[in-house]
Amino acid sequence: MAHAHTQQVLNRLARIKGHVEAISKMVESDRPCSDVVTQVVAVRSALNKVAQIILLDHVEHCLIEASETGEFEGELNNFRKALDLLI
């Protein structure tokens, strides 16, 4: 079973990368701190969304596959660890 959200995650990460580069340019050009922080918050929110999509993909792909192969407990523990890191 292929991961359904791989391309979506890659697309979002590419946009985030561009956004981070734009923040660097803002800092170099001495933009107001409030503008820079606003953009940093936007990137943080975008990264949280990427993590959410990856966790959803883990449920849809890895946990279901693990339940079919008898490795559910191990994958569930991996999911819990990832969720703990996110929250």
Short mmCIF file of N, CA, C and O in Angstrom, two decimals, residues 18-31 36:
data_model
loop_
_atom_site.label_atom_id
_atom_site.label_comp_id
_atom_site.label_asym_id
_atom_site.label_seq_id
_atom_site.Cartn_x
_atom_site.Cartn_y
_atom_site.Cartn_z
N GLY A 18 10.45 27.83 0.66
CA GLY A 18 10.43 29.15 0.03
C GLY A 18 10.06 30.24 1.02
O GLY A 18 10.61 31.34 1.00
N HIS A 19 9.13 29.92 1.88
CA HIS A 19 8.69 30.88 2.90
C HIS A 19 9.84 31.18 3.87
O HIS A 19 10.06 32.34 4.24
N VAL A 20 10.57 30.16 4.28
CA VAL A 20 11.71 30.37 5.20
C VAL A 20 12.78 31.21 4.51
O VAL A 20 13.37 32.11 5.14
N GLU A 21 13.03 30.97 3.25
CA GLU A 21 13.99 31.78 2.52
C GLU A 21 13.54 33.24 2.46
O GLU A 21 14.36 34.16 2.59
N ALA A 22 12.25 33.45 2.29
CA ALA A 22 11.72 34.82 2.28
C ALA A 22 11.89 35.48 3.65
O ALA A 22 12.17 36.69 3.73
N ILE A 23 11.74 34.72 4.71
CA ILE A 23 11.95 35.27 6.05
C ILE A 23 13.41 35.69 6.22
O ILE A 23 13.70 36.76 6.78
N SER A 24 14.34 34.91 5.72
CA SER A 24 15.76 35.27 5.78
C SER A 24 16.00 36.61 5.08
O SER A 24 16.72 37.47 5.60
N LYS A 25 15.38 36.78 3.94
CA LYS A 25 15.53 38.04 3.20
C LYS A 25 14.91 39.20 3.97
O LYS A 25 15.43 40.32 3.94
N MET A 26 13.81 38.92 4.65
CA MET A 26 13.19 39.96 5.48
C MET A 26 14.14 40.41 6.58
O MET A 26 14.26 41.61 6.85
N VAL A 27 14.80 39.45 7.21
CA VAL A 27 15.75 39.77 8.28
C VAL A 27 16.93 40.56 7.71
O VAL A 27 17.34 41.58 8.28
N GLU A 28 17.45 40.10 6.57
CA GLU A 28 18.58 40.79 5.94
C GLU A 28 18.23 42.23 5.56
O GLU A 28 19.08 43.13 5.63
N SER A 29 16.99 42.45 5.16
CA SER A 29 16.59 43.80 4.74
C SER A 29 16.03 44.62 5.90
O SER A 29 15.46 45.69 5.67
N ASP A 30 16.21 44.11 7.12
CA ASP A 30 15.84 44.84 8.33
C ASP A 30 14.35 45.21 8.38
O ASP A 30 13.98 46.30 8.78
N ARG A 31 13.52 44.25 8.00
CA ARG A 31 12.07 44.45 8.11
C ARG A 31 11.68 44.50 9.58
O ARG A 31 12.37 43.95 10.43
N VAL A 36 8.42 39.98 10.70
CA VAL A 36 9.20 38.74 10.67
C VAL A 36 8.54 37.68 11.55
O VAL A 36 8.36 36.53 11.13
#
